[in-house]
Amino acid sequence: MSEINLLHIENLSVSYRIYRGLLKVLDGVSLEVRPGEKVALVGETGCGKTTTVKSILNILPRQAIIHRGKVFFKGKDVLRASDSDLNYLRRRGVSMIFQDPTASLFPIFTVGDQISTVIRAALSEDANNTQLKESSLFETALKALRAASLPDPERILRSYPFQLSGGMRQRVCIAMALATPRELLIADEPTTNLDVTIQDQVLRLISNMVAEKNISLILITHSLGVAREIADRIYIMYAGSIIEMSQTDDLFENPLHPYSRALLNCVPKLTGEGIGQGVPGHLPDYLNPPLGCRFEPRCPKSMPICKKIKPSLKEVAKGHFVSCFLYDSLGG
Amino acid sequence: MSEILTVKGLKKYFPIVSSTFSRRQVNYIKAVDNVSFFLNEGEILGLVGESGSGKSTTAYVIVGIYSPTAGDILFKGRNINVVATKRPLEVKKEVAIVFQDPGTSLNPQHNIREILSVPLKVHKVVSKKHLNSKIEELLDIVELPKNYMYKQPRAIGGGERQMVAIARALATNPSLIVLDEPTSALDVSVQAKIINKLLDIQKEFQLSYLFITHDLSLMRNVATRIAIMYLGKINELAPAAEFFQNPLHPYTQMLISSVPVVSKAEESIKKKKIISAGEIPSSVNIPPGCGFNTRCPFKKDLCFEVDPEMVEVMPGHYVRCHLYQGMRC
């Protein structure tokens, strides 16, 4: 493990226990985030994006079984951490914005109540700041709302979530996530429920706040366009594996994996060149996933070896990793 | 080319009552407010707008789920500005709709055969003897295997469910299909399949589509003409290529510059960068004057007093903004 990584996920495999057996969802996911870096994790519904980031906060549901793999945050293994280390991680280290701001805000408490809970929890981890005053709490909450460019923050502190619009609720969630100093922000599809003009505003806000505070970001999204707007580096996920990773520009100019190419081809473009044919077939059944490459049943360039062996993520050009046998001869 | 659908001065106001018991009307939600457009035969008209813009209400009034407050809906020259139950059967047969979420628009207790046989029986499309072969034919059009007939909606994938909803819309051989965000609940790889299928069907059966969506880049690839709705009104309407080359309304420019894109070629289309600001006001308290005056970077005093008129600035390119009132062609 290199010293410079803030977060390092190493070969993580997670299954969910259900009545019919084991859903083998994550299959050897490795991911790293450096300090101050903006990383996007892109994939379609059901590919394991959310499972991956839930493991970072160790908030996987009870049915989840971690077969192997390690999650290091600042060198500490999160999956085997003590309760006090976990508290520190969740209160000072990592914060998360969820997809649906309506569901992630408590409907019967005001925004002010909810933000001050977060701030209190964070300050309780801070040994020097045990003498917490209610007045400074109010000021910190106001400052957080102002930083998220919410108009009239005093009124919003007294409002209940249902009194705010969807875009404002998501801004409140961002304000809450960044009200206290953090080192990593995880945004799980933060703009999926928002209109395109509001999406633009929220993405710009997240991007600016992350840059200003010099913290790292993991953005989870299903939209390649959103990832391109924000991220320095992109991981593409398919059926529980990382299939390609590269710098943003490199990925869009020269996508290598057949799935990345097909996905990019499907995205409707403003230039109006028509829409690609889509990807034939379905996601594999997680109860009995294919032995070899999980994309093999849908791959237009499938070879005999793909059925037997799972390709590993290899660097084929500088900083461009892909897990596909097509590029095996190029692998270093 | 003749007009299959003409909408003139369409209004749909929902009353707000003071309490459940007194039913005293306090105010209105002006969901659709004086909307006019036409749809040519064999054309795809994209109706684009954010949530709360009234695009779905427009669709529902056209298919007869709501009755309009005012205005005319001419379908092949016949006025059908009433709810569906009051429309003649032969008109209902010709106008079909595909809803956004196939998870809720298909009856979960029925299998696919029962779902598809309802419109066939109601409109007496085929005799009972030929029912099964017609259903097989419909499944064949949307490329679903025949054995899906006896499956229930929950047993098939989201994309396949939407295919069933499309097959149901095709069952009565309609000439106009209203598509209300048919792919916004689906992944892009599935969306691509559905859109390509819809375009094939449109060409094969010479259909007209009214395509409701919030996705501008999808419309660039699908629509013949595009209309932008905002707070119940159409702000701009133009042929698709013209719409992106020469967007005139500040709201259109803001929308186009907000679209996330995946290539450098697309970025050159977003050249007129208008930074998105503000939110859509509630349709109960629509500001006086132009509805966009709360967010517009070019607002003048006039915009707060007078609502601009729709002006044809170039042949087929209509815009409703004070900036272009003198540019009548």
XYZ file of C-alpha atoms in Angstrom:
661
model
C 0.000 0.000 0.000
C 1.425 3.344 -0.957
C 1.733 6.122 1.578
C 0.052 8.819 -0.496
C -3.396 7.224 -0.667
C -6.154 8.623 1.513
C -8.400 5.691 0.752
C -7.387 2.328 -0.561
C -9.780 -0.531 -1.271
C -7.952 -3.747 -1.938
C -9.522 -6.685 -3.765
C -12.880 -6.415 -1.976
C -15.443 -9.182 -2.489
C -18.876 -8.890 -0.926
C -21.928 -11.160 -1.143
C -25.460 -10.765 0.099
C -27.168 -13.685 1.805
C -30.713 -14.173 0.522
C -33.209 -17.040 0.729
C -32.113 -18.584 -2.570
C -28.403 -18.480 -1.861
C -25.535 -16.036 -2.100
C -25.638 -12.995 -4.371
C -21.986 -12.625 -5.290
C -22.097 -8.898 -5.943
C -18.597 -7.456 -5.552
C -15.860 -9.499 -7.142
C -12.428 -8.154 -6.319
C -12.883 -4.385 -6.400
C -9.763 -2.274 -5.941
C -9.926 1.477 -5.751
C -7.766 4.273 -4.459
C -8.251 7.944 -3.768
C -5.402 10.387 -3.195
C -5.735 13.514 -1.058
C -7.490 16.332 -2.923
C -8.476 14.097 -5.820
C -11.913 13.904 -7.449
C -12.776 10.362 -8.487
C -15.946 9.134 -10.197
C -17.338 5.615 -10.027
C -19.559 5.060 -13.056
C -21.835 2.122 -13.719
C -25.401 1.135 -14.468
C -28.093 0.086 -12.015
C -27.147 -2.953 -9.951
C -23.429 -3.018 -10.714
C -22.341 -2.628 -7.076
C -21.427 1.067 -6.902
C -23.322 1.710 -3.689
C -22.150 -1.539 -2.067
C -18.565 -0.434 -2.719
C -18.928 2.930 -1.020
C -21.003 1.575 1.856
C -18.030 -0.612 2.732
C -15.922 2.553 3.130
C -18.105 3.705 6.025
C -18.636 0.121 7.178
C -22.404 0.539 6.875
C -23.125 -2.550 4.804
C -26.445 -4.211 5.698
C -26.484 -7.240 7.971
C -26.969 -9.725 5.108
C -23.656 -8.678 3.593
C -20.724 -11.067 3.853
C -17.230 -9.779 3.201
C -15.278 -12.685 1.753
C -11.967 -10.990 1.347
C -10.436 -7.645 0.819
C -9.443 -4.659 2.893
C -10.551 -1.054 3.069
C -7.856 1.293 4.330
C -8.680 4.863 5.284
C -5.500 6.739 6.189
C -3.790 3.408 6.733
C -6.388 1.953 9.121
C -8.451 -1.052 8.057
C -12.055 0.132 8.280
C -13.634 -3.322 8.125
C -11.743 -4.458 11.239
C -11.713 -1.146 13.085
C -12.786 -0.622 16.708
C -15.958 1.314 17.527
C -14.047 4.425 18.533
C -12.078 4.376 15.277
C -15.331 3.978 13.355
C -16.847 6.911 15.222
C -13.883 9.039 14.298
C -14.134 7.896 10.671
C -17.814 8.726 10.413
C -17.722 11.978 12.385
C -14.480 13.507 11.160
C -13.112 11.464 8.279
C -15.740 10.686 5.691
C -19.151 12.188 5.001
C -21.723 11.065 2.510
C -24.479 12.632 0.406
C -27.217 10.251 -0.635
C -29.257 10.118 -3.797
C -32.659 11.087 -2.457
C -32.487 14.200 -0.252
C -36.124 13.702 0.780
C -35.337 10.318 2.273
C -32.038 11.305 3.851
C -33.439 14.250 5.817
C -35.571 13.494 8.862
C -39.068 14.866 8.152
C -40.019 15.805 11.727
C -36.938 17.822 12.672
C -35.994 21.238 11.330
C -32.923 21.655 9.172
C -31.258 23.509 12.065
C -31.793 20.574 14.461
C -30.306 18.146 11.961
C -27.257 20.210 11.111
C -26.490 20.887 14.779
C -26.655 17.142 15.507
C -23.992 16.573 12.884
C -21.829 19.422 14.172
C -22.167 18.264 17.799
C -21.162 14.733 16.836
C -18.128 15.992 14.945
C -17.050 18.300 17.764
C -17.408 15.535 20.342
C -14.568 13.765 18.528
C -12.448 16.846 18.904
C -10.591 16.723 22.228
C -9.920 20.474 22.301
C -13.492 21.494 21.760
C -15.438 19.883 24.577
C -16.799 23.229 25.825
C -19.395 23.503 23.123
C -21.744 26.477 23.215
C -25.140 26.602 21.567
C -24.395 30.031 20.074
C -21.315 28.846 18.203
C -23.347 25.880 16.997
C -25.879 28.229 15.402
C -23.103 30.261 13.784
C -21.417 27.140 12.358
C -24.718 25.912 10.926
C -25.416 29.295 9.338
C -21.935 29.379 7.858
C -22.433 25.904 6.400
C -25.733 26.863 4.760
C -24.217 30.064 3.384
C -21.295 28.100 1.931
C -23.816 25.911 0.079
C -25.181 29.155 -1.469
C -28.606 28.754 0.102
C -30.552 32.009 0.102
C -31.910 33.277 3.441
C -30.119 30.718 5.683
C -31.810 31.920 8.909
C -35.200 30.958 7.521
C -33.910 27.619 6.216
C -32.529 26.697 9.657
C -36.066 26.970 11.023
C -37.679 25.131 8.083
C -38.714 21.508 7.870
C -37.434 19.537 4.860
C -40.867 19.429 3.196
C -40.913 23.224 3.048
C -37.899 23.247 0.720
C -37.605 22.368 -2.959
C -35.665 19.317 -4.150
C -32.624 21.341 -5.169
C -32.594 23.174 -1.834
C -32.895 19.888 0.097
C -29.885 18.516 -1.735
C -27.981 21.736 -0.928
C -28.921 21.275 2.739
C -27.512 17.726 2.573
C -24.291 19.085 1.058
C -24.118 21.806 3.716
C -24.618 19.172 6.402
C -21.960 16.879 4.934
C -19.410 19.671 4.820
C -20.433 21.630 7.943
C -17.450 20.261 9.826
C -13.949 19.543 8.500
C -13.745 16.258 6.580
C -11.161 14.521 4.488
C -13.331 12.605 2.020
C -16.801 13.306 0.639
C -18.797 10.494 -0.932
C -21.638 11.674 -3.175
C -23.944 8.799 -4.159
C -25.850 9.927 -7.275
C -26.364 13.397 -5.794
C -28.175 14.831 -8.823
C -30.202 11.925 -10.187
C -33.512 13.280 -8.894
C -32.866 16.867 -9.963
C -33.629 18.842 -13.105
C -30.800 19.545 -15.489
C -30.378 23.260 -14.606
C -30.448 22.436 -10.876
C -28.092 19.497 -11.493
C -25.643 21.927 -13.077
C -25.836 24.208 -10.015
C -25.433 21.356 -7.513
C -22.491 19.804 -9.381
C -20.758 23.172 -9.543
C -21.377 23.652 -5.814
C -19.927 20.238 -4.889
C -16.951 20.779 -7.160
C -16.206 24.259 -5.751
C -16.626 23.252 -2.113
C -14.389 20.223 -2.512
C -11.706 22.316 -4.206
C -11.972 25.104 -1.622
C -11.604 22.785 1.357
C -9.036 20.676 -0.477
C -10.737 17.395 0.334
C -11.161 14.272 -1.783
C -14.372 13.297 -3.536
C -15.857 10.021 -4.679
C -18.765 10.713 -7.001
C -21.031 7.818 -7.814
C -23.084 8.248 -10.934
C -24.637 6.366 -13.813
C -24.091 9.315 -16.147
C -20.814 9.506 -18.049
C -21.512 13.182 -18.765
C -21.774 14.061 -15.065
C -18.568 12.152 -14.323
C -16.757 14.016 -17.089
C -17.835 17.408 -15.707
C -16.390 16.750 -12.258
C -13.847 13.956 -11.983
C -10.085 13.895 -12.437
C -10.104 10.115 -12.713
C -12.899 7.667 -13.576
C -13.524 4.068 -12.604
C -16.026 2.174 -14.754
C -17.794 -0.663 -13.014
C -19.683 -3.587 -14.474
C -21.338 -6.413 -12.517
C -19.236 -5.969 -9.389
C -15.823 -5.429 -10.978
C -13.825 -2.429 -12.045
C -13.371 -2.941 -15.777
C -11.561 0.242 -16.716
C -9.823 3.119 -14.951
C -8.139 6.136 -16.422
C -7.760 9.913 -16.349
C -11.011 11.558 -17.475
C -9.822 12.977 -20.819
C -8.044 9.772 -21.752
C -11.148 7.683 -21.081
C -13.442 9.743 -23.300
C -10.919 10.032 -26.129
C -9.825 6.433 -26.066
C -12.175 4.044 -24.242
C -10.735 0.523 -24.352
C -13.051 -2.007 -22.721
C -15.878 -3.205 -25.023
C -18.391 -2.306 -22.298
C -17.064 1.254 -21.899
C -17.196 1.680 -25.665
C -20.765 0.379 -25.898
C -21.858 2.543 -22.965
C -20.335 5.685 -24.450
C -21.936 4.845 -27.765
C -25.400 4.653 -26.131
C -25.253 8.141 -24.663
C -27.357 10.531 -26.765
C -25.145 13.363 -27.980
C -25.916 17.028 -28.599
C -24.284 16.777 -32.008
C -27.161 14.551 -33.115
C -25.224 11.695 -34.637
C -27.847 9.134 -33.612
C -27.897 6.692 -30.737
C -25.866 3.497 -30.587
C -27.520 0.095 -30.599
C -27.288 -0.476 -26.848
C -25.759 -3.458 -25.123
C -27.505 -6.773 -25.880
C -28.492 -9.064 -23.014
C -28.771 -8.519 -19.266
C -26.600 -8.130 -16.205
C -25.502 -11.625 -15.124
C -27.402 -13.448 -12.391
C -25.449 -12.715 -9.210
C -26.448 -16.130 -7.802
C -24.460 -17.859 -10.565
C -22.168 -15.286 -12.141
C -20.033 -16.360 -15.119
C -16.750 -18.028 -14.164
C -14.598 -15.874 -16.410
C -15.170 -12.292 -17.414
C -18.601 -11.184 -16.213
C -19.181 -9.178 -19.395
C -18.382 -12.154 -21.659
C -22.040 -13.213 -22.347
C -22.791 -9.736 -23.752
C -19.409 -8.981 -25.302
C -19.191 -8.580 -29.089
C -15.491 -9.514 -29.006
C -15.729 -12.554 -26.759
C -12.914 -15.127 -27.042
C -12.683 -18.707 -25.672
C -10.369 -17.629 -22.841
C -12.947 -15.080 -21.568
C -15.301 -17.883 -20.541
C -12.703 -19.561 -18.312
C -10.561 -16.943 -16.666
C -11.424 -13.583 -15.155
C -9.132 -10.914 -16.600
C -7.288 -8.746 -14.106
C -6.963 -4.968 -14.202
C -3.747 -4.200 -16.101
C -2.043 -0.978 -17.078
C -2.020 -0.873 -20.884
C -1.000 2.751 -21.342
C 0.303 5.262 -18.807
C -2.355 5.567 -16.121
C -4.933 3.701 -18.210
C -5.994 0.376 -16.684
C -8.364 -2.107 -18.287
C -9.459 -5.625 -17.414
C -9.859 -7.343 -20.759
C -7.953 -10.096 -22.585
C -8.069 -8.067 -25.830
C -5.305 -5.894 -24.441
C -3.283 -8.661 -22.821
C -0.420 -8.375 -25.302
C -0.103 -4.677 -24.440
C -0.004 -5.321 -20.688
C 3.224 -4.368 -18.932
C -47.916 17.074 -45.084
C -51.078 17.520 -43.085
C -51.493 18.249 -39.425
C -52.580 15.262 -37.390
C -52.857 17.182 -34.115
C -53.442 20.879 -33.586
C -53.555 22.330 -30.101
C -54.919 25.854 -29.793
C -54.886 27.978 -26.651
C -54.914 24.938 -24.368
C -55.374 25.670 -20.665
C -55.562 23.357 -17.692
C -56.064 24.982 -14.301
C -56.343 22.897 -11.138
C -58.377 24.626 -8.435
C -56.963 24.886 -4.924
C -59.758 24.640 -2.360
C -59.596 26.174 1.087
C -60.582 22.961 2.884
C -61.927 19.554 1.997
C -65.422 20.436 3.264
C -66.106 24.005 2.153
C -64.689 23.425 -1.373
C -64.262 27.194 -1.692
C -61.817 27.877 -4.476
C -58.899 29.942 -3.257
C -56.561 29.929 -6.212
C -55.504 27.984 -9.274
C -52.460 25.978 -10.230
C -51.953 27.048 -13.820
C -50.377 23.802 -15.009
C -50.910 24.489 -18.707
C -51.536 28.095 -19.689
C -52.355 28.975 -23.273
C -50.320 26.382 -25.155
C -50.586 26.150 -28.944
C -48.686 23.848 -31.296
C -49.274 21.419 -34.125
C -47.935 18.003 -35.019
C -47.539 16.942 -38.648
C -48.250 13.430 -39.803
C -45.203 11.177 -39.454
C -43.416 13.710 -37.278
C -41.799 13.479 -33.837
C -42.366 16.588 -31.741
C -40.229 16.766 -28.607
C -41.867 18.572 -25.695
C -39.046 19.355 -23.280
C -39.271 20.898 -19.839
C -38.191 20.608 -16.220
C -40.408 19.116 -13.548
C -43.341 21.417 -12.898
C -43.319 22.851 -16.411
C -46.650 21.267 -17.330
C -45.391 18.927 -20.023
C -47.023 15.805 -18.592
C -50.300 17.661 -17.946
C -50.310 18.687 -21.614
C -49.887 15.038 -22.587
C -52.657 13.922 -20.235
C -55.084 16.520 -21.574
C -54.350 15.414 -25.141
C -55.030 11.741 -24.423
C -58.090 12.677 -22.351
C -57.035 11.815 -18.808
C -57.952 15.394 -17.809
C -60.500 17.633 -19.489
C -59.039 20.972 -20.544
C -60.129 24.207 -18.801
C -60.137 25.984 -22.143
C -58.810 25.560 -25.659
C -59.152 23.208 -28.590
C -57.485 19.902 -29.413
C -58.029 19.102 -33.079
C -57.222 15.513 -34.001
C -57.383 15.057 -37.781
C -59.616 18.139 -37.905
C -62.002 16.884 -35.214
C -62.264 18.739 -31.906
C -61.665 16.373 -28.997
C -61.312 18.838 -26.100
C -63.134 16.564 -23.622
C -62.119 13.692 -21.338
C -61.578 10.297 -22.909
C -64.882 8.859 -21.631
C -66.734 11.441 -23.745
C -64.663 10.858 -26.858
C -65.870 8.647 -29.696
C -64.361 5.147 -29.634
C -62.726 5.517 -33.047
C -60.750 8.569 -31.831
C -59.669 6.829 -28.642
C -58.424 3.967 -30.770
C -56.139 6.299 -32.721
C -54.462 8.052 -29.778
C -52.289 5.919 -27.497
C -49.961 6.703 -24.595
C -46.848 5.123 -23.086
C -46.226 6.163 -19.486
C -42.959 6.871 -17.726
C -42.762 4.030 -15.242
C -43.593 0.589 -16.657
C -43.474 -0.773 -13.100
C -46.707 1.034 -12.257
C -48.415 1.373 -15.629
C -48.842 -2.401 -16.102
C -51.295 -4.278 -13.881
C -49.131 -6.429 -11.592
C -51.852 -9.066 -11.188
C -52.263 -9.681 -14.914
C -49.908 -11.551 -17.166
C -48.654 -10.003 -20.409
C -51.340 -11.747 -22.447
C -54.121 -10.250 -20.326
C -52.492 -6.808 -20.414
C -52.254 -6.838 -24.204
C -55.695 -8.314 -24.769
C -57.552 -5.456 -23.011
C -57.209 -2.879 -25.821
C -57.709 -5.609 -28.432
C -61.043 -6.590 -26.864
C -62.276 -3.069 -26.081
C -61.660 -1.847 -29.608
C -62.605 -5.202 -31.212
C -59.360 -5.209 -33.195
C -59.428 -8.970 -33.797
C -61.900 -11.765 -33.207
C -61.484 -13.981 -30.163
C -60.114 -16.749 -32.375
C -57.230 -14.599 -33.568
C -56.471 -13.002 -30.203
C -53.410 -15.142 -29.468
C -51.882 -14.726 -32.892
C -52.348 -10.930 -32.687
C -50.643 -10.874 -29.267
C -47.784 -12.936 -30.676
C -47.522 -10.458 -33.527
C -47.370 -7.526 -31.070
C -44.671 -9.227 -28.987
C -42.798 -9.903 -32.196
C -42.831 -6.193 -33.135
C -41.133 -5.295 -29.848
C -38.802 -8.317 -30.137
C -39.989 -10.167 -27.061
C -40.199 -13.992 -27.175
C -43.659 -15.566 -27.467
C -43.407 -17.376 -24.133
C -43.498 -13.979 -22.376
C -47.275 -14.064 -22.872
C -47.794 -15.927 -19.634
C -45.263 -14.027 -17.554
C -46.209 -11.321 -15.100
C -44.702 -7.824 -15.312
C -42.591 -8.323 -12.192
C -40.893 -11.382 -13.712
C -39.290 -9.395 -16.539
C -36.746 -6.572 -16.637
C -37.541 -2.848 -16.652
C -36.657 -2.403 -20.323
C -38.780 -5.392 -21.317
C -41.705 -4.035 -19.310
C -41.491 -0.783 -21.231
C -41.492 -2.852 -24.450
C -44.756 -4.450 -23.275
C -46.202 -0.979 -22.650
C -45.187 0.004 -26.195
C -46.792 -3.161 -27.582
C -49.986 -2.268 -25.699
C -49.957 1.205 -27.231
C -49.552 -0.350 -30.697
C -52.370 -2.852 -30.185
C -55.107 -0.655 -31.643
C -53.091 0.531 -34.687
C -53.004 4.154 -33.504
C -51.761 7.020 -35.655
C -50.577 9.185 -32.741
C -48.621 7.940 -29.728
C -47.924 10.205 -26.768
C -44.681 9.093 -25.097
C -44.457 10.467 -21.573
C -40.771 10.124 -20.584
C -40.646 6.499 -21.760
C -36.963 5.984 -20.938
C -36.202 8.265 -18.002
C -36.487 5.393 -15.497
C -34.059 3.212 -17.472
C -30.285 2.873 -17.875
C -28.695 4.336 -21.019
C -27.901 0.961 -22.582
C -31.566 -0.038 -22.229
C -32.723 3.415 -23.297
C -30.751 3.049 -26.548
C -32.561 -0.205 -27.363
C -36.011 1.243 -26.617
C -35.393 4.461 -28.573
C -34.102 2.600 -31.621
C -37.127 0.298 -31.490
C -39.495 3.284 -31.186
C -37.863 4.940 -34.209
C -38.124 1.726 -36.263
C -41.801 1.366 -35.351
C -42.453 5.011 -36.192
C -40.990 4.571 -39.689
C -42.629 1.213 -40.322
C -46.166 2.216 -39.326
C -45.958 5.905 -40.323
C -46.763 7.070 -36.793
C -46.632 10.504 -35.226
C -45.072 10.855 -31.786
C -45.514 13.536 -29.181
C -42.375 12.828 -27.164
C -42.360 14.296 -23.646
C -38.966 14.343 -21.958
C -36.536 16.372 -19.886
C -33.513 15.094 -21.821
C -32.377 17.606 -24.458
C -29.564 15.506 -25.875
C -31.966 12.613 -26.412
C -34.322 14.944 -28.298
C -31.484 16.136 -30.538
C -31.276 12.572 -31.860
C -34.963 11.767 -31.983
C -37.193 14.774 -32.630
C -38.049 16.542 -35.870
C -39.032 19.684 -33.968
C -38.531 20.633 -30.324
C -40.706 22.760 -28.031
C -39.493 24.031 -24.659
C -42.046 24.433 -21.891
C -41.630 26.562 -18.779
C -44.322 27.238 -16.163
C -47.129 25.967 -18.374
C -46.146 27.909 -21.477
C -44.091 27.140 -24.563
C -41.055 29.435 -24.647
C -39.444 28.340 -27.886
C -40.277 25.980 -30.717
C -37.963 25.177 -33.625
C -36.751 22.373 -35.905
C -34.230 20.196 -34.033
C -31.040 21.229 -35.871
C -31.956 24.937 -35.813
C -32.899 24.653 -32.145
C -29.346 23.669 -31.159
C -27.494 25.843 -33.676
C -29.395 28.987 -32.905
C -31.138 28.833 -29.519
C -32.775 32.208 -28.891
C -34.673 32.163 -25.605
C -32.403 32.715 -22.567
C -34.014 29.695 -20.891
C -33.174 27.462 -23.855
C -29.606 28.727 -23.774
C -29.429 28.030 -20.033
C -30.802 24.512 -20.539
C -28.380 23.665 -23.338
C -25.392 24.933 -21.390
C -26.446 22.835 -18.359
C -26.441 19.509 -20.233
C -23.496 17.307 -19.211
C -21.728 16.091 -22.350
C -19.200 13.389 -23.215
C -17.120 14.842 -26.073
C -15.315 17.983 -27.158
C -17.462 18.254 -30.297
C -20.516 18.598 -28.071
C -18.881 21.281 -25.965
C -18.649 23.527 -29.019
C -22.473 23.412 -29.211
C -22.656 24.688 -25.640
C -20.648 27.792 -26.634
C -23.227 30.323 -25.406
C -22.542 29.701 -21.748
C -25.324 30.989 -19.534
C -24.692 29.954 -15.974
C -27.712 28.289 -14.479
C -29.200 30.220 -11.576
C -32.399 30.115 -9.530
C -35.221 27.602 -9.541
C -38.545 27.222 -11.301
C -41.184 29.194 -9.297
C -44.288 27.410 -8.055
C -47.092 27.387 -10.602
C -49.471 28.828 -7.991
C -47.576 32.107 -7.680
C -46.451 32.706 -11.212
C -44.679 36.085 -11.262
C -46.383 38.827 -13.311
C -44.940 39.424 -16.757
C -42.681 36.798 -18.269
C -42.548 33.629 -16.124
C -38.779 33.372 -16.563
C -38.057 36.857 -15.153
C -36.890 35.434 -11.813
C -33.948 33.616 -13.431
C -33.256 35.517 -16.634
C -29.840 37.220 -17.001
C -31.206 39.640 -19.651
C -34.320 40.833 -17.815
C -35.589 44.355 -18.432
C -38.311 46.376 -16.664
C -40.728 45.368 -19.397
C -40.326 41.664 -18.507
C -41.909 42.274 -15.087
C -44.959 43.974 -16.569
C -45.923 42.330 -19.841
C -45.930 38.644 -20.763
C -44.301 38.444 -24.222
C -46.158 37.087 -27.237
C -45.042 34.102 -29.314
C -43.236 35.453 -32.392
C -42.082 33.597 -35.497
C -38.561 35.003 -35.908
C -37.544 32.661 -38.715
C -39.712 30.294 -40.711
C -40.757 27.582 -38.254
C -38.750 29.073 -35.363
C -41.007 30.552 -32.700
C -39.835 32.278 -29.529
C -41.678 33.988 -26.682
C -39.302 36.644 -25.312
C -39.156 40.453 -25.249
C -35.641 40.350 -26.731
C -37.022 39.221 -30.077
C -40.367 41.016 -30.315
C -39.113 43.216 -33.175
C -37.722 40.306 -35.198
C -41.003 39.113 -36.687
C -40.376 37.503 -40.075
